[in-house]
C-alpha cells in the first residue's frame, strides 16, 4: 500500500496535537456524495460529515459541517451565523475561496479561516469523518477536537 500524503488539514491537526486517522478510499468521479463515501468506509452516514460553504447576507462566507445524508436548513444556518438569509456558494467559487475542490472540501486548512458551524448530532459519536482536503481521503477524529481546532459553534443546522 502506498504512503498517504499528509494534507494541509492533517498538518494543522498535527500542529494542534490532535489524534486523528487518515483514511484513503477509492474515488468515483461520478459519485462524490457523502453517502457513497460512507458506504465505501462501511460507516453510518450520520457520522460521515460533509463540508458546505455558504454566503450570508450580513456576515459573508461561513462553513456548515452536516451529516452526509442530510441537507443544511438554510433558515437554521442563517440564524446560527447571524444572518437574515444565506445561500450555498456556487461550485466555481469553492476553489478560489477555500483552496479546495468539490468532493474534497475540508473544514480545516482553508485558504483563510471562515466561521464554522457543526451540526449538533456530531456529539453523539466518539469519532466522525470529514474530508481531509482532497478527494479520496477522509479524516477520522473526535468532534470535540474538530470543534476546538476550527473554533466551530455546535448547533442545529438540519
Tab-separated table of N, CA and C in Angstrom:
chain	number	residue	atom	x	y	z
A	1	UNK	N	0.835	-1.186	0.000
A	1	UNK	CA	0.000	0.000	0.000
A	1	UNK	C	0.880	1.250	0.000
A	2	UNK	N	0.532	2.211	-0.859
A	2	UNK	CA	1.356	3.415	-0.928
A	2	UNK	C	1.100	4.317	0.273
A	3	UNK	N	2.123	5.080	0.614
A	3	UNK	CA	2.028	6.002	1.759
A	3	UNK	C	1.072	7.141	1.418
A	4	UNK	N	0.217	7.473	2.381
A	4	UNK	CA	-0.743	8.554	2.201
A	4	UNK	C	-0.035	9.881	2.473
A	5	UNK	N	-0.130	10.814	1.530
A	5	UNK	CA	0.461	12.141	1.703
A	5	UNK	C	-0.394	12.955	2.664
A	6	UNK	N	0.254	13.628	3.597
A	6	UNK	CA	-0.484	14.479	4.525
A	6	UNK	C	-0.989	15.720	3.799
A	7	UNK	N	-2.185	16.129	4.159
A	7	UNK	CA	-2.789	17.325	3.585
A	7	UNK	C	-2.589	18.500	4.551
A	8	UNK	N	-2.930	19.702	4.101
A	8	UNK	CA	-2.868	20.875	4.992
A	8	UNK	C	-3.727	20.660	6.230
A	9	UNK	N	-4.893	20.041	6.040
A	9	UNK	CA	-5.783	19.770	7.174
A	9	UNK	C	-5.089	18.872	8.198
A	10	UNK	N	-4.411	17.827	7.736
A	10	UNK	CA	-3.708	16.914	8.639
A	10	UNK	C	-2.545	17.618	9.343
A	11	UNK	N	-1.816	18.447	8.615
A	11	UNK	CA	-0.703	19.185	9.227
A	11	UNK	C	-1.214	20.148	10.310
A	12	UNK	N	-2.367	20.751	10.064
A	12	UNK	CA	-2.979	21.638	11.053
A	12	UNK	C	-3.315	20.861	12.334
A	13	UNK	N	-3.839	19.645	12.169
A	13	UNK	CA	-4.158	18.807	13.332
A	13	UNK	C	-2.893	18.380	14.062
A	14	UNK	N	-1.834	18.067	13.311
A	14	UNK	CA	-0.544	17.720	13.933
A	14	UNK	C	-0.065	18.872	14.808
A	15	UNK	N	-0.120	20.082	14.251
A	15	UNK	CA	0.346	21.274	14.961
A	15	UNK	C	-0.460	21.501	16.242
A	16	UNK	N	-1.756	21.156	16.199
A	16	UNK	CA	-2.637	21.338	17.359
A	16	UNK	C	-2.564	20.156	18.337
A	17	UNK	N	-1.774	19.133	18.002
A	17	UNK	CA	-1.633	17.982	18.889
A	17	UNK	C	-2.857	17.091	18.948
A	18	UNK	N	-3.605	17.032	17.837
A	18	UNK	CA	-4.856	16.267	17.790
A	18	UNK	C	-4.608	14.858	17.262
A	19	UNK	N	-5.225	13.872	17.921
A	19	UNK	CA	-5.198	12.496	17.420
A	19	UNK	C	-6.219	12.360	16.304
A	20	UNK	N	-5.814	11.785	15.178
A	20	UNK	CA	-6.706	11.576	14.038
A	20	UNK	C	-6.168	10.417	13.216
A	21	UNK	N	-6.983	9.934	12.315
A	21	UNK	CA	-6.571	8.902	11.375
A	21	UNK	C	-6.895	9.377	9.970
A	22	UNK	N	-5.948	9.226	9.062
A	22	UNK	CA	-6.191	9.496	7.645
A	22	UNK	C	-6.664	8.195	7.005
A	23	UNK	N	-7.803	8.257	6.325
A	23	UNK	CA	-8.380	7.052	5.741
A	23	UNK	C	-8.593	7.255	4.237
A	24	UNK	N	-7.772	6.569	3.428
A	24	UNK	CA	-7.957	6.682	1.976
A	24	UNK	C	-9.117	5.810	1.505
A	25	UNK	N	-9.734	6.218	0.402
A	25	UNK	CA	-10.778	5.419	-0.228
A	25	UNK	C	-10.718	5.657	-1.732
A	26	UNK	N	-11.315	4.757	-2.471
A	26	UNK	CA	-11.324	4.834	-3.935
A	26	UNK	C	-12.342	5.882	-4.391
A	27	UNK	N	-11.876	6.860	-5.164
A	27	UNK	CA	-12.749	7.943	-5.637
A	27	UNK	C	-13.543	7.485	-6.857
A	28	UNK	N	-14.823	7.792	-6.853
A	28	UNK	CA	-15.677	7.586	-8.017
A	28	UNK	C	-16.071	8.974	-8.506
A	29	UNK	N	-15.462	9.422	-9.610
A	29	UNK	CA	-15.711	10.782	-10.121
A	29	UNK	C	-17.184	11.005	-10.462
A	30	UNK	N	-17.936	9.932	-10.675
A	30	UNK	CA	-19.354	10.059	-10.997
A	30	UNK	C	-20.244	10.123	-9.760
A	31	UNK	N	-19.662	9.846	-8.591
A	31	UNK	CA	-20.434	9.890	-7.349
A	31	UNK	C	-19.535	10.382	-6.220
A	32	UNK	N	-19.542	11.691	-6.002
A	32	UNK	CA	-18.716	12.300	-4.956
A	32	UNK	C	-19.493	12.492	-3.657
A	33	UNK	N	-20.690	11.910	-3.577
A	33	UNK	CA	-21.565	12.131	-2.420
A	33	UNK	C	-21.006	11.523	-1.134
A	34	UNK	N	-21.380	12.137	-0.033
A	34	UNK	CA	-21.001	11.613	1.280
A	34	UNK	C	-21.624	10.240	1.513
A	35	UNK	N	-22.795	10.015	0.945
A	35	UNK	CA	-23.459	8.711	1.072
A	35	UNK	C	-22.577	7.622	0.471
A	36	UNK	N	-22.007	7.905	-0.686
A	36	UNK	CA	-21.120	6.957	-1.355
A	36	UNK	C	-19.844	6.736	-0.524
A	37	UNK	N	-19.289	7.824	0.011
A	37	UNK	CA	-18.081	7.721	0.830
A	37	UNK	C	-18.367	6.869	2.065
A	38	UNK	N	-19.500	7.104	2.730
A	38	UNK	CA	-19.860	6.322	3.913
A	38	UNK	C	-19.955	4.841	3.580
A	39	UNK	N	-20.562	4.527	2.432
A	39	UNK	CA	-20.688	3.124	2.009
A	39	UNK	C	-19.306	2.507	1.788
A	40	UNK	N	-18.403	3.250	1.154
A	40	UNK	CA	-17.044	2.740	0.918
A	40	UNK	C	-16.294	2.513	2.229
A	41	UNK	N	-16.542	3.386	3.204
A	41	UNK	CA	-15.870	3.263	4.501
A	41	UNK	C	-16.546	2.232	5.405
A	42	UNK	N	-17.766	1.817	5.021
A	42	UNK	CA	-18.519	0.903	5.867
A	42	UNK	C	-19.017	1.571	7.130
A	43	UNK	N	-19.306	2.867	7.053
A	43	UNK	CA	-19.731	3.648	8.216
A	43	UNK	C	-21.160	4.145	8.054
A	44	UNK	N	-21.782	4.440	9.183
A	44	UNK	CA	-23.112	5.048	9.218
A	44	UNK	C	-23.018	6.450	8.614
A	45	UNK	N	-23.908	6.786	7.701
A	45	UNK	CA	-23.906	8.096	7.043
A	45	UNK	C	-24.032	9.238	8.052
A	46	UNK	N	-24.600	8.966	9.209
A	46	UNK	CA	-24.776	10.009	10.220
A	46	UNK	C	-23.454	10.459	10.857
A	47	UNK	N	-22.382	9.653	10.727
A	47	UNK	CA	-21.097	10.073	11.301
A	47	UNK	C	-20.080	10.458	10.219
A	48	UNK	N	-20.516	10.459	8.958
A	48	UNK	CA	-19.680	10.937	7.856
A	48	UNK	C	-20.239	12.302	7.448
A	49	UNK	N	-19.467	13.343	7.728
A	49	UNK	CA	-19.947	14.707	7.558
A	49	UNK	C	-19.443	15.342	6.268
A	50	UNK	N	-20.276	16.221	5.709
A	50	UNK	CA	-19.865	16.965	4.523
A	50	UNK	C	-19.695	18.429	4.911
A	51	UNK	N	-18.800	19.094	4.200
A	51	UNK	CA	-18.466	20.484	4.457
A	51	UNK	C	-19.073	21.352	3.362
A	52	UNK	N	-19.919	22.288	3.759
A	52	UNK	CA	-20.590	23.175	2.816
A	52	UNK	C	-20.187	24.614	3.102
A	53	UNK	N	-19.994	25.392	2.041
A	53	UNK	CA	-19.654	26.800	2.208
A	53	UNK	C	-20.847	27.632	1.759
A	54	UNK	N	-21.241	28.563	2.609
A	54	UNK	CA	-22.406	29.404	2.348
A	54	UNK	C	-22.021	30.877	2.396
A	55	UNK	N	-22.917	31.710	1.877
A	55	UNK	CA	-22.737	33.149	1.932
A	55	UNK	C	-23.963	33.742	2.621
A	56	UNK	N	-23.720	34.493	3.681
A	56	UNK	CA	-24.806	35.155	4.390
A	56	UNK	C	-24.970	36.589	3.922
A	57	UNK	N	-26.156	37.120	4.069
A	57	UNK	CA	-26.422	38.482	3.623
A	57	UNK	C	-25.786	39.536	4.530
A	58	UNK	N	-25.393	39.159	5.736
A	58	UNK	CA	-24.788	40.118	6.667
A	58	UNK	C	-23.327	39.833	6.968
A	59	UNK	N	-22.992	38.557	7.154
A	59	UNK	CA	-21.641	38.215	7.632
A	59	UNK	C	-20.706	37.712	6.543
A	60	UNK	N	-21.208	37.490	5.347
A	60	UNK	CA	-20.350	36.953	4.290
A	60	UNK	C	-20.246	35.436	4.378
A	61	UNK	N	-19.106	34.900	3.975
A	61	UNK	CA	-18.926	33.446	3.871
A	61	UNK	C	-18.803	32.785	5.240
A	62	UNK	N	-19.343	31.565	5.317
A	62	UNK	CA	-19.190	30.728	6.504
A	62	UNK	C	-19.335	29.269	6.099
A	63	UNK	N	-18.992	28.372	7.015
A	63	UNK	CA	-18.946	26.935	6.743
A	63	UNK	C	-19.949	26.206	7.627
A	64	UNK	N	-20.672	25.263	7.023
A	64	UNK	CA	-21.537	24.358	7.781
A	64	UNK	C	-21.054	22.930	7.546
A	65	UNK	N	-20.917	22.177	8.632
A	65	UNK	CA	-20.493	20.782	8.568
A	65	UNK	C	-21.675	19.960	9.066
A	66	UNK	N	-22.270	19.175	8.150
A	66	UNK	CA	-23.508	18.455	8.459
A	66	UNK	C	-23.380	16.982	8.089
A	67	UNK	N	-24.193	16.114	8.710
A	67	UNK	CA	-24.160	14.691	8.352
A	67	UNK	C	-24.391	14.513	6.847
A	68	UNK	N	-23.659	13.581	6.268
A	68	UNK	CA	-23.663	13.381	4.825
A	68	UNK	C	-25.002	13.073	4.199
A	69	UNK	N	-25.918	12.492	4.945
A	69	UNK	CA	-27.213	12.130	4.388
A	69	UNK	C	-28.273	13.211	4.554
A	70	UNK	N	-27.881	14.335	5.107
A	70	UNK	CA	-28.858	15.406	5.375
A	70	UNK	C	-28.541	16.647	4.546
A	71	UNK	N	-29.541	17.515	4.467
A	71	UNK	CA	-29.355	18.803	3.803
A	71	UNK	C	-29.325	19.887	4.867
A	72	UNK	N	-28.511	20.900	4.658
A	72	UNK	CA	-28.481	22.022	5.584
A	72	UNK	C	-29.796	22.801	5.437
A	73	UNK	N	-30.373	23.189	6.563
A	73	UNK	CA	-31.580	24.017	6.568
A	73	UNK	C	-31.090	25.466	6.506
A	74	UNK	N	-31.343	26.147	5.393
A	74	UNK	CA	-30.807	27.498	5.188
A	74	UNK	C	-31.307	28.493	6.222
A	75	UNK	N	-32.519	28.318	6.704
A	75	UNK	CA	-33.042	29.218	7.749
A	75	UNK	C	-32.272	29.026	9.057
A	76	UNK	N	-32.035	27.767	9.419
A	76	UNK	CA	-31.281	27.489	10.650
A	76	UNK	C	-29.832	27.951	10.520
A	77	UNK	N	-29.239	27.737	9.349
A	77	UNK	CA	-27.857	28.167	9.122
A	77	UNK	C	-27.747	29.683	9.190
A	78	UNK	N	-28.712	30.377	8.600
A	78	UNK	CA	-28.711	31.843	8.633
A	78	UNK	C	-28.811	32.337	10.083
A	79	UNK	N	-29.733	31.775	10.826
A	79	UNK	CA	-29.927	32.184	12.221
A	79	UNK	C	-28.668	31.928	13.047
A	80	UNK	N	-28.086	30.734	12.902
A	80	UNK	CA	-26.892	30.374	13.672
A	80	UNK	C	-25.726	31.318	13.376
A	81	UNK	N	-25.636	31.774	12.122
A	81	UNK	CA	-24.495	32.583	11.694
A	81	UNK	C	-24.737	34.087	11.782
A	82	UNK	N	-25.899	34.485	12.304
A	82	UNK	CA	-26.183	35.902	12.455
A	82	UNK	C	-26.629	36.589	11.175
A	83	UNK	N	-27.190	35.819	10.272
A	83	UNK	CA	-27.681	36.355	9.004
A	83	UNK	C	-29.199	36.294	8.959
A	84	UNK	N	-29.773	37.109	8.082
A	84	UNK	CA	-31.211	37.052	7.858
A	84	UNK	C	-31.514	35.934	6.848
A	85	UNK	N	-30.614	35.814	5.847
A	85	UNK	CA	-30.727	34.725	4.873
A	85	UNK	C	-29.340	34.361	4.383
A	86	UNK	N	-29.249	33.163	3.800
A	86	UNK	CA	-27.971	32.685	3.277
A	86	UNK	C	-28.234	31.727	2.124
A	87	UNK	N	-27.165	31.448	1.383
A	87	UNK	CA	-27.257	30.501	0.272
A	87	UNK	C	-25.936	29.773	0.123
A	88	UNK	N	-26.004	28.584	-0.456
A	88	UNK	CA	-24.784	27.854	-0.770
A	88	UNK	C	-24.043	28.610	-1.862
A	89	UNK	N	-22.711	28.644	-1.787
A	89	UNK	CA	-21.960	29.287	-2.856
A	89	UNK	C	-21.987	28.389	-4.084
A	90	UNK	N	-21.727	28.967	-5.233
A	90	UNK	CA	-21.654	28.194	-6.469
A	90	UNK	C	-20.350	27.403	-6.463
A	91	UNK	N	-20.367	26.206	-7.021
A	91	UNK	CA	-19.201	25.323	-7.007
A	91	UNK	C	-17.967	25.999	-7.618
A	92	UNK	N	-18.142	26.893	-8.582
A	92	UNK	CA	-16.983	27.548	-9.206
A	92	UNK	C	-16.286	28.518	-8.242
A	93	UNK	N	-16.979	28.934	-7.173
A	93	UNK	CA	-16.393	29.831	-6.174
A	93	UNK	C	-15.574	29.069	-5.124
A	94	UNK	N	-15.765	27.760	-5.036
A	94	UNK	CA	-15.181	26.968	-3.956
A	94	UNK	C	-13.652	26.992	-3.951
A	95	UNK	N	-13.023	26.659	-5.066
A	95	UNK	CA	-11.561	26.600	-5.119
A	95	UNK	C	-10.905	27.950	-4.840
A	96	UNK	N	-11.326	29.046	-5.511
A	96	UNK	CA	-10.666	30.325	-5.205
A	96	UNK	C	-10.842	30.773	-3.751
A	97	UNK	N	-11.983	30.452	-3.160
A	97	UNK	CA	-12.274	30.888	-1.793
A	97	UNK	C	-11.582	30.022	-0.738
A	98	UNK	N	-11.622	28.702	-0.926
A	98	UNK	CA	-11.158	27.788	0.126
A	98	UNK	C	-9.830	27.089	-0.188
A	99	UNK	N	-9.509	26.960	-1.480
A	99	UNK	CA	-8.351	26.160	-1.874
A	99	UNK	C	-8.716	24.705	-2.089
A	100	UNK	N	-9.996	24.380	-1.949
A	100	UNK	CA	-10.470	23.003	-2.098
A	100	UNK	C	-11.436	22.872	-3.275
A	101	UNK	N	-11.543	21.627	-3.780
A	101	UNK	CA	-12.489	21.341	-4.860
A	101	UNK	C	-13.673	20.560	-4.318
A	102	UNK	N	-14.758	20.540	-5.084
A	102	UNK	CA	-15.956	19.787	-4.702
A	102	UNK	C	-15.580	18.325	-4.485
A	103	UNK	N	-16.065	17.763	-3.389
A	103	UNK	CA	-15.745	16.376	-3.069
A	103	UNK	C	-14.475	16.241	-2.256
A	104	UNK	N	-13.796	17.362	-2.000
A	104	UNK	CA	-12.562	17.331	-1.214
A	104	UNK	C	-12.416	18.556	-0.333
A	105	UNK	N	-13.541	19.138	0.069
A	105	UNK	CA	-13.522	20.356	0.893
A	105	UNK	C	-13.511	19.973	2.369
A	106	UNK	N	-12.465	20.386	3.057
A	106	UNK	CA	-12.330	20.112	4.483
A	106	UNK	C	-12.670	21.358	5.289
A	107	UNK	N	-13.225	21.192	6.491
A	107	UNK	CA	-13.448	22.358	7.344
A	107	UNK	C	-12.137	22.879	7.948
A	108	UNK	N	-11.055	22.152	7.728
A	108	UNK	CA	-9.737	22.505	8.257
A	108	UNK	C	-8.813	22.944	7.130
A	109	UNK	N	-7.990	23.940	7.380
A	109	UNK	CA	-6.932	24.299	6.439
A	109	UNK	C	-7.377	25.056	5.200
A	110	UNK	N	-8.491	25.761	5.277
A	110	UNK	CA	-8.916	26.581	4.130
A	110	UNK	C	-7.935	27.739	3.951
A	111	UNK	N	-7.975	28.369	2.768
A	111	UNK	CA	-7.083	29.492	2.475
A	111	UNK	C	-7.115	30.523	3.588
A	112	UNK	N	-8.328	30.857	4.041
A	112	UNK	CA	-8.450	31.712	5.221
A	112	UNK	C	-9.550	31.122	6.086
A	113	UNK	N	-9.367	31.157	7.404
A	113	UNK	CA	-10.379	30.568	8.285
A	113	UNK	C	-11.720	31.288	8.139
A	114	UNK	N	-12.774	30.497	8.049
A	114	UNK	CA	-14.126	31.045	7.971
A	114	UNK	C	-14.898	30.612	9.216
A	115	UNK	N	-15.866	31.413	9.662
A	115	UNK	CA	-16.698	30.971	10.785
A	115	UNK	C	-17.307	29.609	10.447
A	116	UNK	N	-17.250	28.693	11.398
A	116	UNK	CA	-17.663	27.312	11.151
A	116	UNK	C	-18.749	26.899	12.134
A	117	UNK	N	-19.737	26.177	11.607
A	117	UNK	CA	-20.875	25.681	12.389
A	117	UNK	C	-20.976	24.191	12.150
A	118	UNK	N	-21.024	23.444	13.241
A	118	UNK	CA	-21.018	21.981	13.190
A	118	UNK	C	-22.359	21.473	13.719
A	119	UNK	N	-23.001	20.609	12.931
A	119	UNK	CA	-24.316	20.105	13.343
A	119	UNK	C	-24.202	19.323	14.649
A	120	UNK	N	-25.140	19.582	15.553
A	120	UNK	CA	-25.095	19.062	16.919
A	120	UNK	C	-25.073	17.537	17.034
A	121	UNK	N	-25.566	16.811	16.036
A	121	UNK	CA	-25.564	15.342	16.141
A	121	UNK	C	-24.148	14.776	16.181
A	122	UNK	N	-23.153	15.562	15.794
A	122	UNK	CA	-21.769	15.067	15.815
A	122	UNK	C	-21.374	14.609	17.216
A	123	UNK	N	-21.942	15.239	18.232
A	123	UNK	CA	-21.552	14.926	19.608
A	123	UNK	C	-22.051	13.562	20.081
A	124	UNK	N	-22.872	12.904	19.284
A	124	UNK	CA	-23.333	11.547	19.625
A	124	UNK	C	-22.250	10.496	19.400
A	125	UNK	N	-21.216	10.852	18.669
A	125	UNK	CA	-20.218	9.871	18.225
A	125	UNK	C	-18.858	10.145	18.849
A	126	UNK	N	-18.126	9.078	19.182
A	126	UNK	CA	-16.770	9.280	19.696
A	126	UNK	C	-15.845	9.830	18.607
A	127	UNK	N	-16.160	9.488	17.348
A	127	UNK	CA	-15.360	9.986	16.223
A	127	UNK	C	-16.277	10.200	15.023
A	128	UNK	N	-15.933	11.205	14.238
A	128	UNK	CA	-16.657	11.473	12.999
A	128	UNK	C	-15.645	11.561	11.859
A	129	UNK	N	-16.173	11.557	10.644
A	129	UNK	CA	-15.339	11.661	9.449
A	129	UNK	C	-15.629	12.975	8.743
A	130	UNK	N	-14.565	13.645	8.304
A	130	UNK	CA	-14.684	14.820	7.442
A	130	UNK	C	-13.610	14.683	6.369
A	131	UNK	N	-13.766	15.418	5.294
A	131	UNK	CA	-12.759	15.374	4.236
A	131	UNK	C	-11.413	15.848	4.772
A	132	UNK	N	-10.361	15.201	4.303
A	132	UNK	CA	-9.000	15.594	4.680
A	132	UNK	C	-8.465	16.688	3.761
A	133	UNK	N	-9.276	17.110	2.786
A	133	UNK	CA	-8.850	18.197	1.914
A	133	UNK	C	-8.532	17.773	0.500
A	134	UNK	N	-8.812	16.516	0.193
A	134	UNK	CA	-8.687	16.050	-1.182
A	134	UNK	C	-9.632	14.880	-1.386
A	135	UNK	N	-10.040	14.702	-2.627
A	135	UNK	CA	-10.895	13.555	-2.933
A	135	UNK	C	-10.112	12.283	-2.643
A	136	UNK	N	-10.810	11.317	-2.042
A	136	UNK	CA	-10.173	10.034	-1.764
A	136	UNK	C	-9.480	9.940	-0.420
A	137	UNK	N	-9.685	10.929	0.446
A	137	UNK	CA	-9.032	10.903	1.756
A	137	UNK	C	-9.932	11.554	2.808
A	138	UNK	N	-10.225	10.783	3.853
A	138	UNK	CA	-11.055	11.267	4.962
A	138	UNK	C	-10.211	11.352	6.230
A	139	UNK	N	-10.625	12.244	7.124
A	139	UNK	CA	-10.056	12.347	8.464
A	139	UNK	C	-11.056	11.756	9.440
A	140	UNK	N	-10.593	10.926	10.346
A	140	UNK	CA	-11.425	10.420	11.442
A	140	UNK	C	-10.877	11.052	12.708
A	141	UNK	N	-11.726	11.821	13.422
A	141	UNK	CA	-11.301	12.496	14.630
A	141	UNK	C	-12.494	12.729	15.543
A	142	UNK	N	-12.203	13.120	16.781
A	142	UNK	CA	-13.308	13.363	17.713
A	142	UNK	C	-13.977	14.689	17.364
A	143	UNK	N	-15.299	14.753	17.537
A	143	UNK	CA	-15.993	16.014	17.265
A	143	UNK	C	-15.510	17.145	18.181
A	144	UNK	N	-15.108	16.807	19.394
A	144	UNK	CA	-14.602	17.839	20.311
A	144	UNK	C	-13.313	18.453	19.764
A	145	UNK	N	-12.432	17.624	19.222
A	145	UNK	CA	-11.187	18.140	18.639
A	145	UNK	C	-11.466	18.985	17.401
A	146	UNK	N	-12.389	18.527	16.550
A	146	UNK	CA	-12.736	19.303	15.363
A	146	UNK	C	-13.302	20.666	15.767
A	147	UNK	N	-14.157	20.670	16.770
A	147	UNK	CA	-14.760	21.909	17.269
A	147	UNK	C	-13.681	22.851	17.793
A	148	UNK	N	-12.764	22.304	18.570
A	148	UNK	CA	-11.705	23.125	19.165
A	148	UNK	C	-10.792	23.729	18.096
A	149	UNK	N	-10.342	22.914	17.163
A	149	UNK	CA	-9.375	23.377	16.163
A	149	UNK	C	-9.997	24.376	15.175
A	150	UNK	N	-11.251	24.169	14.821
A	150	UNK	CA	-11.904	25.083	13.872
A	150	UNK	C	-12.559	26.276	14.565
A	151	UNK	N	-12.718	26.192	15.893
A	151	UNK	CA	-13.451	27.229	16.613
A	151	UNK	C	-14.936	27.181	16.300
A	152	UNK	N	-15.401	26.006	15.902
A	152	UNK	CA	-16.793	25.848	15.447
A	152	UNK	C	-17.803	26.049	16.572
A	153	UNK	N	-18.964	26.517	16.161
A	153	UNK	CA	-20.132	26.581	17.022
A	153	UNK	C	-20.948	25.328	16.733
A	154	UNK	N	-21.300	24.573	17.764
A	154	UNK	CA	-22.111	23.375	17.603
A	154	UNK	C	-23.576	23.786	17.754
A	155	UNK	N	-24.378	23.495	16.737
A	155	UNK	CA	-25.778	23.928	16.733
A	155	UNK	C	-26.610	23.066	15.783
A	156	UNK	N	-27.910	23.306	15.786
A	156	UNK	CA	-28.814	22.569	14.902
A	156	UNK	C	-28.802	23.241	13.534
A	157	UNK	N	-28.409	22.484	12.507
A	157	UNK	CA	-28.306	23.037	11.152
A	157	UNK	C	-29.198	22.316	10.156
A	158	UNK	N	-29.859	21.233	10.569
A	158	UNK	CA	-30.648	20.427	9.620
A	158	UNK	C	-32.112	20.378	10.030
